mmCIF file of C-alpha atoms in Angstrom:
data_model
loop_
_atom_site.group_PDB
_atom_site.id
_atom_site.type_symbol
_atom_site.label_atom_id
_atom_site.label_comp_id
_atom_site.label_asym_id
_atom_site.label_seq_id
_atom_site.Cartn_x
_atom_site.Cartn_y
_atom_site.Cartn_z
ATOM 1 C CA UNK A 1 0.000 0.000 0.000
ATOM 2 C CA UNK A 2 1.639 3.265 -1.171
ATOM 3 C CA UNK A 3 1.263 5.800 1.689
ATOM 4 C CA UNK A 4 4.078 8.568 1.856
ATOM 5 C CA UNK A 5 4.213 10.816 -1.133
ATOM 6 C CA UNK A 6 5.187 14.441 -0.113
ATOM 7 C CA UNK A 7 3.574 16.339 -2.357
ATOM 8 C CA UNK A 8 0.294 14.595 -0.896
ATOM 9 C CA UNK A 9 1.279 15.441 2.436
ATOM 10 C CA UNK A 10 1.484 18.842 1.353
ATOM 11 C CA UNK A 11 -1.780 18.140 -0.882
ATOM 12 C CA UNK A 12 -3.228 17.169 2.391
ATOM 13 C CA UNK A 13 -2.134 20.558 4.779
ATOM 14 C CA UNK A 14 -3.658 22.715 1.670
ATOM 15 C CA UNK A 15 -6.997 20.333 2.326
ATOM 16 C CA UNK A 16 -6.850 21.018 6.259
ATOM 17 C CA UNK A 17 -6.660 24.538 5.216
ATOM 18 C CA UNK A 18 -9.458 24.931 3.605
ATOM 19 C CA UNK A 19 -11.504 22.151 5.666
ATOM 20 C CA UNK A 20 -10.680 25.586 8.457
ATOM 21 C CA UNK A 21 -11.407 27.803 6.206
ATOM 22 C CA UNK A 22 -15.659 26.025 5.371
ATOM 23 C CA UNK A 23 -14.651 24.902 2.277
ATOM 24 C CA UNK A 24 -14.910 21.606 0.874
ATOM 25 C CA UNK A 25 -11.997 20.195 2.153
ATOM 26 C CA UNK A 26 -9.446 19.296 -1.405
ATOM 27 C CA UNK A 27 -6.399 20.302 -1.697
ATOM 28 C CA UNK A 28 -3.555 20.614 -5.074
ATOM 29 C CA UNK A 29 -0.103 20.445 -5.786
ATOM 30 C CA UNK A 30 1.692 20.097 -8.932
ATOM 31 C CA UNK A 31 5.218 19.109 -9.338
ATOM 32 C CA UNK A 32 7.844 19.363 -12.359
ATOM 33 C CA UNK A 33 8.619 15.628 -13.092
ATOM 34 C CA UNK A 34 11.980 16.671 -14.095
ATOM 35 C CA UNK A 35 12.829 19.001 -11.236
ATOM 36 C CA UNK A 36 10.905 17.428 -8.766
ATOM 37 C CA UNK A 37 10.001 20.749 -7.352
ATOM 38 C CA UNK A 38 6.151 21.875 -6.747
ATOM 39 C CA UNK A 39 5.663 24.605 -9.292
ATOM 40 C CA UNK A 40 2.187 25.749 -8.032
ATOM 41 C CA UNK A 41 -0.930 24.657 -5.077
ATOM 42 C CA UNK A 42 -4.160 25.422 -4.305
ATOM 43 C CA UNK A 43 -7.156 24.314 -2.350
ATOM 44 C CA UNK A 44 -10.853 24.633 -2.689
ATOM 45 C CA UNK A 45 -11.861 28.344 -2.550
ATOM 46 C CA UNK A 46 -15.638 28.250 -4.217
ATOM 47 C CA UNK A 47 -17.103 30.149 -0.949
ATOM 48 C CA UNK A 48 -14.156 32.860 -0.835
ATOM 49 C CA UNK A 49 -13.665 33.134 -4.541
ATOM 50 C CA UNK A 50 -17.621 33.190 -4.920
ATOM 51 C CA UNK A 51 -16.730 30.971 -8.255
ATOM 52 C CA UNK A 52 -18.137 27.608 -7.953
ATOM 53 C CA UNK A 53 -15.397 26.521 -10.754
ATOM 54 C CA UNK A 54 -12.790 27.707 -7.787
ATOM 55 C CA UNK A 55 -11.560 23.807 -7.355
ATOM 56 C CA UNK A 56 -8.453 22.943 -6.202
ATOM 57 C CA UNK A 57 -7.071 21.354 -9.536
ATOM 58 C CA UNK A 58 -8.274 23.925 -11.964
ATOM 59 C CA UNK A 59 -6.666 26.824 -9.789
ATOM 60 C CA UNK A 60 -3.544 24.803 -9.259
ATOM 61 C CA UNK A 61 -3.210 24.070 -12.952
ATOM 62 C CA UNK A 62 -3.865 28.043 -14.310
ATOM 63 C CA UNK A 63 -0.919 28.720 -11.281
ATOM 64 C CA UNK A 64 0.819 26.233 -12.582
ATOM 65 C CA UNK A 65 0.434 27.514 -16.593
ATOM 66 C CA UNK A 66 2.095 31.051 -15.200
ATOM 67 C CA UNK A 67 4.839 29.704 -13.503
ATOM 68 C CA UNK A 68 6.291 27.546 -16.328
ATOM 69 C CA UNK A 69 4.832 30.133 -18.821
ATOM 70 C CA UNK A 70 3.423 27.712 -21.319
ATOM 71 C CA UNK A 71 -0.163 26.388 -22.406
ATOM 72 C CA UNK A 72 0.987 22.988 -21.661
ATOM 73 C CA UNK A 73 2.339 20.938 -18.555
ATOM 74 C CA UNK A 74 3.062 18.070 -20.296
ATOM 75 C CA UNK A 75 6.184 16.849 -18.139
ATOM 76 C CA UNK A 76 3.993 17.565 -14.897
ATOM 77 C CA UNK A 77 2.262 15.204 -12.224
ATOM 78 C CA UNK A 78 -0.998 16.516 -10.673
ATOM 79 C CA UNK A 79 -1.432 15.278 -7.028
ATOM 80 C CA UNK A 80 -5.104 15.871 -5.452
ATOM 81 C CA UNK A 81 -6.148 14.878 -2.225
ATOM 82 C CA UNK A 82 -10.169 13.557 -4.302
ATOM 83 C CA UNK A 83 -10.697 12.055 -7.385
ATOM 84 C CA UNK A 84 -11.201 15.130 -10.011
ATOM 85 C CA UNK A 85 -14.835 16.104 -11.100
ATOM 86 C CA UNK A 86 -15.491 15.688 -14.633
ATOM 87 C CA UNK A 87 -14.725 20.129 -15.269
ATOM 88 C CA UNK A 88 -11.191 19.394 -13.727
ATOM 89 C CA UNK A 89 -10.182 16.138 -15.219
ATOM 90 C CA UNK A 90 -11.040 17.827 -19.006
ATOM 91 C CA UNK A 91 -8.853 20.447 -17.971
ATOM 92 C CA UNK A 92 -6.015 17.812 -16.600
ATOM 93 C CA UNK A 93 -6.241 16.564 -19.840
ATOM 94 C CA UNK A 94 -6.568 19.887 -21.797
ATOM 95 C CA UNK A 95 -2.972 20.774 -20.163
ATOM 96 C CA UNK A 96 -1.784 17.483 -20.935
ATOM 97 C CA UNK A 97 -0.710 16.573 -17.528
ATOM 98 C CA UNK A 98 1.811 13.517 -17.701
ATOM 99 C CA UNK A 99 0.379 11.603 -14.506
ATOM 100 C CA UNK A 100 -2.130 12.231 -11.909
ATOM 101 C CA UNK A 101 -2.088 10.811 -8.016
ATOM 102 C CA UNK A 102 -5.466 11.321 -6.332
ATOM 103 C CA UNK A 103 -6.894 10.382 -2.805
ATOM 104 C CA UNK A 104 -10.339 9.328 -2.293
ATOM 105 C CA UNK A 105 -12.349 8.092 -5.230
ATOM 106 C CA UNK A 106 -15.832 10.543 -5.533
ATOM 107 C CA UNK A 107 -18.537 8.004 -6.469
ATOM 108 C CA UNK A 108 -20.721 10.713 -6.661
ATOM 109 C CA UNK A 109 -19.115 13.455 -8.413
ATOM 110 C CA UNK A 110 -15.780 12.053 -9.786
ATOM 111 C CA UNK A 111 -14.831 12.098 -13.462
ATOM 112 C CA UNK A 112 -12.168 10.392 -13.720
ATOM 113 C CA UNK A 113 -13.666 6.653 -12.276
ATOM 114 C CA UNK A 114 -16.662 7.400 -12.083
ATOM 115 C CA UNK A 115 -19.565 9.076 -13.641
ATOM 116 C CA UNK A 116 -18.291 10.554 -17.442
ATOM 117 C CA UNK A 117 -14.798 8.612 -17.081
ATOM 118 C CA UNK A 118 -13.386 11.220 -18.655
ATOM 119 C CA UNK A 119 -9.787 10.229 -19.668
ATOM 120 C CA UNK A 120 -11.537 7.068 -21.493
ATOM 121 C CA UNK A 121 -14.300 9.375 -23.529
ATOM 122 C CA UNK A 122 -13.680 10.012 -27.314
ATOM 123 C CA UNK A 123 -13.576 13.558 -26.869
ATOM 124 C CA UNK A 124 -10.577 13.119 -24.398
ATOM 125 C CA UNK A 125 -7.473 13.529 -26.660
ATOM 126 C CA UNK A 126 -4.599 13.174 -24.011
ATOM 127 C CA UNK A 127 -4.349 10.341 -21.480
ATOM 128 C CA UNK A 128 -2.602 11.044 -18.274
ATOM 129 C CA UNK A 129 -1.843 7.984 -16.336
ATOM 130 C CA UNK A 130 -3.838 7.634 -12.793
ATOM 131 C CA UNK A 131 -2.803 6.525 -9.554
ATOM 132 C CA UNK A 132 -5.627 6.331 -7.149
ATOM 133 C CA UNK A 133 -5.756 5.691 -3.379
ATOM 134 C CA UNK A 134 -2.491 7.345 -2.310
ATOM 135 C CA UNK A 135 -3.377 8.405 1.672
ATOM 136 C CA UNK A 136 -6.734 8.313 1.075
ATOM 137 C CA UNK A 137 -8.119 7.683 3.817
ATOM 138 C CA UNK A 138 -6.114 10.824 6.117
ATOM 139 C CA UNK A 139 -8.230 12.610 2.726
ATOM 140 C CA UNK A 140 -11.387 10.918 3.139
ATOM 141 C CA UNK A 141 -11.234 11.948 6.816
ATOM 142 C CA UNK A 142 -10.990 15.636 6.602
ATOM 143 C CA UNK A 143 -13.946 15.424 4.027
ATOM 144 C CA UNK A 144 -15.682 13.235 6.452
ATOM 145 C CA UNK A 145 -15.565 15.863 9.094
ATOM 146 C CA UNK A 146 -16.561 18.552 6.446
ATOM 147 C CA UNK A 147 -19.702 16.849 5.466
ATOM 148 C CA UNK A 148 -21.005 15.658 9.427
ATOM 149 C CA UNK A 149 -20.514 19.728 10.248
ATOM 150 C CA UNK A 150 -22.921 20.323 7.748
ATOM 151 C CA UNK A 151 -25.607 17.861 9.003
ATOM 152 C CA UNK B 1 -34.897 27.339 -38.475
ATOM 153 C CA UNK B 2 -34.311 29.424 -35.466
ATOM 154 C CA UNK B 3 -31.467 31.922 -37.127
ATOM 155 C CA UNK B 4 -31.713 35.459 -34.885
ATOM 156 C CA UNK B 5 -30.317 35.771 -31.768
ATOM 157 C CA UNK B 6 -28.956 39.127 -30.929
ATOM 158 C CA UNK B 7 -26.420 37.607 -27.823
ATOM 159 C CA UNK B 8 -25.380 34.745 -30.364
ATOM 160 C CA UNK B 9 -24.777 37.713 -32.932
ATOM 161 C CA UNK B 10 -22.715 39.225 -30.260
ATOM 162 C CA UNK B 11 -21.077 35.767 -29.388
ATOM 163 C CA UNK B 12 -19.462 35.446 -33.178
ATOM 164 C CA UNK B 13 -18.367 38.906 -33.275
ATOM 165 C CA UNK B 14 -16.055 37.783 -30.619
ATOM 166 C CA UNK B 15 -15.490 34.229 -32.396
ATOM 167 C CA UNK B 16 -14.837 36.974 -35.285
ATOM 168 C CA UNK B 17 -12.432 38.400 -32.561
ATOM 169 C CA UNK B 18 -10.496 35.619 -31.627
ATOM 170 C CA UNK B 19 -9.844 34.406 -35.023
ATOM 171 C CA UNK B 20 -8.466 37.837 -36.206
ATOM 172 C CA UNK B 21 -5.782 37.184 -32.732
ATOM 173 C CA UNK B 22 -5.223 33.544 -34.102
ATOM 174 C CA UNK B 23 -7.240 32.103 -31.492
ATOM 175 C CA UNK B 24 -9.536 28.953 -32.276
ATOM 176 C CA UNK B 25 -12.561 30.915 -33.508
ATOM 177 C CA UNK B 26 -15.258 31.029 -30.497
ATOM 178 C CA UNK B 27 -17.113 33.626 -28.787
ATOM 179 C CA UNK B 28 -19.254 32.883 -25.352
ATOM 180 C CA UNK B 29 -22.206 35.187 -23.689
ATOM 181 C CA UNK B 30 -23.780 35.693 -20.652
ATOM 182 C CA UNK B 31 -27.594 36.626 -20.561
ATOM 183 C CA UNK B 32 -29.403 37.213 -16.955
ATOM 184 C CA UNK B 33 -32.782 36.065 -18.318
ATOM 185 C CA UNK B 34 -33.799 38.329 -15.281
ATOM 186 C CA UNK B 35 -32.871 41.570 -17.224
ATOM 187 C CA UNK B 36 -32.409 39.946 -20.560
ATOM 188 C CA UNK B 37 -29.044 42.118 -20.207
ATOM 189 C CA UNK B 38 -25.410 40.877 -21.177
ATOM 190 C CA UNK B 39 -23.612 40.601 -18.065
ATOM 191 C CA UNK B 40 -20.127 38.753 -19.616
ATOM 192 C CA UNK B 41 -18.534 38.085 -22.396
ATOM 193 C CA UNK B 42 -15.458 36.332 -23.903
ATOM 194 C CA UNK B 43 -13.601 34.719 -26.854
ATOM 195 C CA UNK B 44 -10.771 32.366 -26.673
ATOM 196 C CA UNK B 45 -7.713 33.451 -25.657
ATOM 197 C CA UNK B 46 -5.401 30.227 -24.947
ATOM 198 C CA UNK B 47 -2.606 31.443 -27.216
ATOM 199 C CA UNK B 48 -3.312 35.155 -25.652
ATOM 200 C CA UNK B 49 -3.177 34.012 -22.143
ATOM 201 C CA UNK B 50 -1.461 30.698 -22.446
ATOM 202 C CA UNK B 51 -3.736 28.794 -20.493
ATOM 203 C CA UNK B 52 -5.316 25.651 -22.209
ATOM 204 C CA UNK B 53 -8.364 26.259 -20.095
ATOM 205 C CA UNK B 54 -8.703 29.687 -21.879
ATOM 206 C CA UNK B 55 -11.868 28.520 -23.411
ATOM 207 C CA UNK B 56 -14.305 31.318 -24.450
ATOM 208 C CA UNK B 57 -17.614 29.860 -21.602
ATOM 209 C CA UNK B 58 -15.197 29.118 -18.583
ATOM 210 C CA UNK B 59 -13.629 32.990 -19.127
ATOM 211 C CA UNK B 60 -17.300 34.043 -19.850
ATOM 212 C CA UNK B 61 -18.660 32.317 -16.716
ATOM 213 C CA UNK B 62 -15.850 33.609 -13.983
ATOM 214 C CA UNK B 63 -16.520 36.600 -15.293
ATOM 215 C CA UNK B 64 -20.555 36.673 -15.060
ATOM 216 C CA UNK B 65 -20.356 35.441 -10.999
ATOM 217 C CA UNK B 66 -17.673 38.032 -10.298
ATOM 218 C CA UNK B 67 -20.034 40.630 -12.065
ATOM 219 C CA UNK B 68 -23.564 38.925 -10.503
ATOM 220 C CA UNK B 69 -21.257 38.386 -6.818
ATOM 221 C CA UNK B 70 -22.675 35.030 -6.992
ATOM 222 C CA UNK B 71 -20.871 31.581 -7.125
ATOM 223 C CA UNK B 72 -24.104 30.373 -8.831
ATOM 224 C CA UNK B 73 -25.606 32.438 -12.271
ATOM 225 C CA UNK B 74 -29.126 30.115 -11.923
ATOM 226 C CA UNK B 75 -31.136 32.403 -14.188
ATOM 227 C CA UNK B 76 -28.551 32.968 -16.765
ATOM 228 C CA UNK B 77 -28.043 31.706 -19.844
ATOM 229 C CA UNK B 78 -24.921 31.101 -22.124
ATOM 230 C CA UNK B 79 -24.778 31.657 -25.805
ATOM 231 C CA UNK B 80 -21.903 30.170 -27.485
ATOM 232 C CA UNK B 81 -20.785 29.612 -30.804
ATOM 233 C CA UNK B 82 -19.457 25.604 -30.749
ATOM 234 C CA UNK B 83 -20.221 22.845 -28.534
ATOM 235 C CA UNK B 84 -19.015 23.262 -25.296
ATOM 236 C CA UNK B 85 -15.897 20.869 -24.430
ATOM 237 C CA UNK B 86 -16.287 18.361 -21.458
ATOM 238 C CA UNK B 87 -14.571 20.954 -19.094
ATOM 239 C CA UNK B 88 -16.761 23.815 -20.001
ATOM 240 C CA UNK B 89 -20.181 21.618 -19.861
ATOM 241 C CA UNK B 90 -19.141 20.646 -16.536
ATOM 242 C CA UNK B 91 -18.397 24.204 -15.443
ATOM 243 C CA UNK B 92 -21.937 25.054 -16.921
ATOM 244 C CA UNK B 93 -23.530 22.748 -14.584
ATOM 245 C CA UNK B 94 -21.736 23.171 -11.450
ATOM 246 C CA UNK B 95 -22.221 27.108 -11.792
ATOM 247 C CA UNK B 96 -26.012 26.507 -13.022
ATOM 248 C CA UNK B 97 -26.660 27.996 -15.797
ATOM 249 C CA UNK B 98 -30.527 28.074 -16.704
ATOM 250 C CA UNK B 99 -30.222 27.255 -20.626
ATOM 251 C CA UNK B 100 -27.357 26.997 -23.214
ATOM 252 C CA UNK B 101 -28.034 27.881 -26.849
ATOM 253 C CA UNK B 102 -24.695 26.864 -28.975
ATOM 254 C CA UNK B 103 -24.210 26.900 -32.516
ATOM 255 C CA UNK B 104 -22.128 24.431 -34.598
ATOM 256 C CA UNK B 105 -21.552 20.906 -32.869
ATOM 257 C CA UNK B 106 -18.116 19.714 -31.965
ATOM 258 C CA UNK B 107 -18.518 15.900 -32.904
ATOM 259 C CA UNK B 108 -14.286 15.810 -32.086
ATOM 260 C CA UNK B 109 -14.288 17.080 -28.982
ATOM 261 C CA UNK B 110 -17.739 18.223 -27.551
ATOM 262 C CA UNK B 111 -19.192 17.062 -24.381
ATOM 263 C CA UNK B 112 -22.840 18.060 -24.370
ATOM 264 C CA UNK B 113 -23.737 15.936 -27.853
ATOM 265 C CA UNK B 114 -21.097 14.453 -28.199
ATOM 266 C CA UNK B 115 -18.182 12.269 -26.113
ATOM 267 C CA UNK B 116 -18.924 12.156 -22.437
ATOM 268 C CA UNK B 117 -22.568 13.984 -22.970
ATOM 269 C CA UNK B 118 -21.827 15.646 -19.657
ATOM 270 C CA UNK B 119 -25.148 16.734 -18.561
ATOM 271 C CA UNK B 120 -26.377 12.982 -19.086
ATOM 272 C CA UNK B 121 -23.808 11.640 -16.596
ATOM 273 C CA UNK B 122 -24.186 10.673 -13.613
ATOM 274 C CA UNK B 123 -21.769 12.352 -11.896
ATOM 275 C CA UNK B 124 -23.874 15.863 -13.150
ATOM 276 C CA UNK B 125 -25.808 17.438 -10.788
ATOM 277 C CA UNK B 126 -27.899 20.276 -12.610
ATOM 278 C CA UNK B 127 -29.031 19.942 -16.612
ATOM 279 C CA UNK B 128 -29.275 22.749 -18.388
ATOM 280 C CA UNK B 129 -31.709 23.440 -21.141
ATOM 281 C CA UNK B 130 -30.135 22.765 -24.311
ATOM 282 C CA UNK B 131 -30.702 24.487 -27.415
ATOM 283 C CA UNK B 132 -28.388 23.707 -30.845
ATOM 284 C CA UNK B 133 -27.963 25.308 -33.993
ATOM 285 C CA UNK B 134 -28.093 28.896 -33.444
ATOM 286 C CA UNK B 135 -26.348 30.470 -36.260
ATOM 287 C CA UNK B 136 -24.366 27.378 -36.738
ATOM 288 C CA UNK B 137 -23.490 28.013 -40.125
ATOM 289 C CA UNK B 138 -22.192 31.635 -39.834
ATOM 290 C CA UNK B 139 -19.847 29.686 -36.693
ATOM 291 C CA UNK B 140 -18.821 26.853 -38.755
ATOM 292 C CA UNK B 141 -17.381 29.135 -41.315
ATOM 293 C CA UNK B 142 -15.016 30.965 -38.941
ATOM 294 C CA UNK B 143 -14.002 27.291 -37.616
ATOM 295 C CA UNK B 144 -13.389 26.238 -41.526
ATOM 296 C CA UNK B 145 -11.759 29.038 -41.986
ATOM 297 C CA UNK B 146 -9.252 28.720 -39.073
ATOM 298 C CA UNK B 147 -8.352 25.373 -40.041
ATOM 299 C CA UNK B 148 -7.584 25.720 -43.141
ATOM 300 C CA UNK B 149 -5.367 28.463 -42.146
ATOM 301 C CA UNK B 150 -3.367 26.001 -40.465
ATOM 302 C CA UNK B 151 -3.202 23.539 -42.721
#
C-alpha cells in the first residue's frame, strides 16, 4: 500500500486549510517531473472566490500555466487529495498533464472513475496515467468531518 | 430554423475576434434572463493568455459570478458559438446555468452531444436546457476558416 508521497502530504495541509477555512476540504499540488520541485498549489476556494469553478485542480493548474509560462504541462504530475470532477479532469487533460495521483475516489461526483470517465471518452485527446488511493483515507477523513458539520 | 439571436450575434463577433488574434474561432455570452441584459462576455484566448483552459464559456462564466457576486448564475443563460468541451459543460452545470443555446456541434471534442454527454452523466448534478444550432453556419465558417489556415 503506497502511503508517503510528499507532495500529498502537502496536498493534504492545503486540504486542512481549507476544511478551516468552510470549504470543501481538497487540496492541489503540482510538481515538475523533471525538477521534482512543486511549481504551483491550491485548495478549494468556491465560498471565498464566490466561483463555484474555484476547485483545487483547476486553480492549481492556471498557477501552474504562469509559472512555467506555457499552455501545456506536459512533463507535470498533478497530485489531489479527491478524485477530479469531470470540469477538472477535461482540464487535466486539456494541459496534458503527464500523470495524476489522487486520494479518495468521488462516487458521486468524480470524473475520472466514475460518472463521465473522462480520460476514457472520445472527446478526451490526451491520457494522463492515474494513480488512485495514495493516503486516502487521512483525505477521506478531513472530508468526512466537512460533510457531518454540515448535518 | 431558429437563425436570430442578438447575444449569439454578439457571441461570433467575438469568435470573429479571436480568429483575427489567431485564437480557435469562439465567442461565449452571458444573458441574466432576469434583465435579458449581457452581463459577460469572452472569446478564446489560450494562445493570448497561455492557459489551455482559456476557453471562451469558462472565461465568460468567472466573469458573469464576479459581475452577478454570486458563485451560482441560476437564471442565466450562455450563448456560445461551438459545442461546449467536457470541461466547459461541466463548469456550466456546477455554476447553473438556466439554458445553453450553442451553434455548430463539436462531434471531435464536444461534451454536451457528443463524447462524455456531460449533462447525461451521472456524476452531473444540474441539466441545463439545451438548445443547438443557433447560427451554426455563420460559426462553422469561422471554424473552416481557421483550419484551413493552419493547414
Amino acid at each position: 500500500m503506497i502511503t508517503d508521497f510528499p507532495a500529498m502530504k502537502r496536498a493534504l495541509i492545503l486540504a486542512q486549510e481549507a476544511l478551516e477555512a468552510d470549504e470543501v476540504p481538497v487540496g492541489a499540488v503540482i510538481v515538475d517531473s523533471q525538477t521534482g520541485t512543486i511549481i504551483a498549489e491550491a485548495r478549494n476556494s468556491m465560498q471565498q472566490a464566490g466561483d463555484a469553478t474555484a476547485h483545487a485542480e483547476l486553480t492549481a493548474l492556471k498557477a501552474a500555466m504562469v509559472a512555467k509560462g506555457d499552455a501545456r504541462l506536459a512533463e507535470c504530475d498533478l497530485y489531489v487529495t479527491l478524485e477530479p470532477c469531470p470540469m477538472c479532469a477535461a482540464a487535466i487533460a486539456l494541459v496534458r498533464i503527464r500523470r495524476v495521483y489522487y486520494g479518495a475516489e468521488d462516487p458521486k461526483s468524480g470524473g475520472v472513475d466514475h460518472g463521465p470517465r473522462i480520460f476514457q471518452s472520445s472527446s478526451c485527446h490526451h491520457q494522463p496515467e492515474v494513480v488512485s488511493g495514495i493516503m486516502e483515507k487521512e483525505s477521506a477523513k478531513l472530508l468526512r468531518i466537512f460533510f457531518q458539520s454540515k448535518r
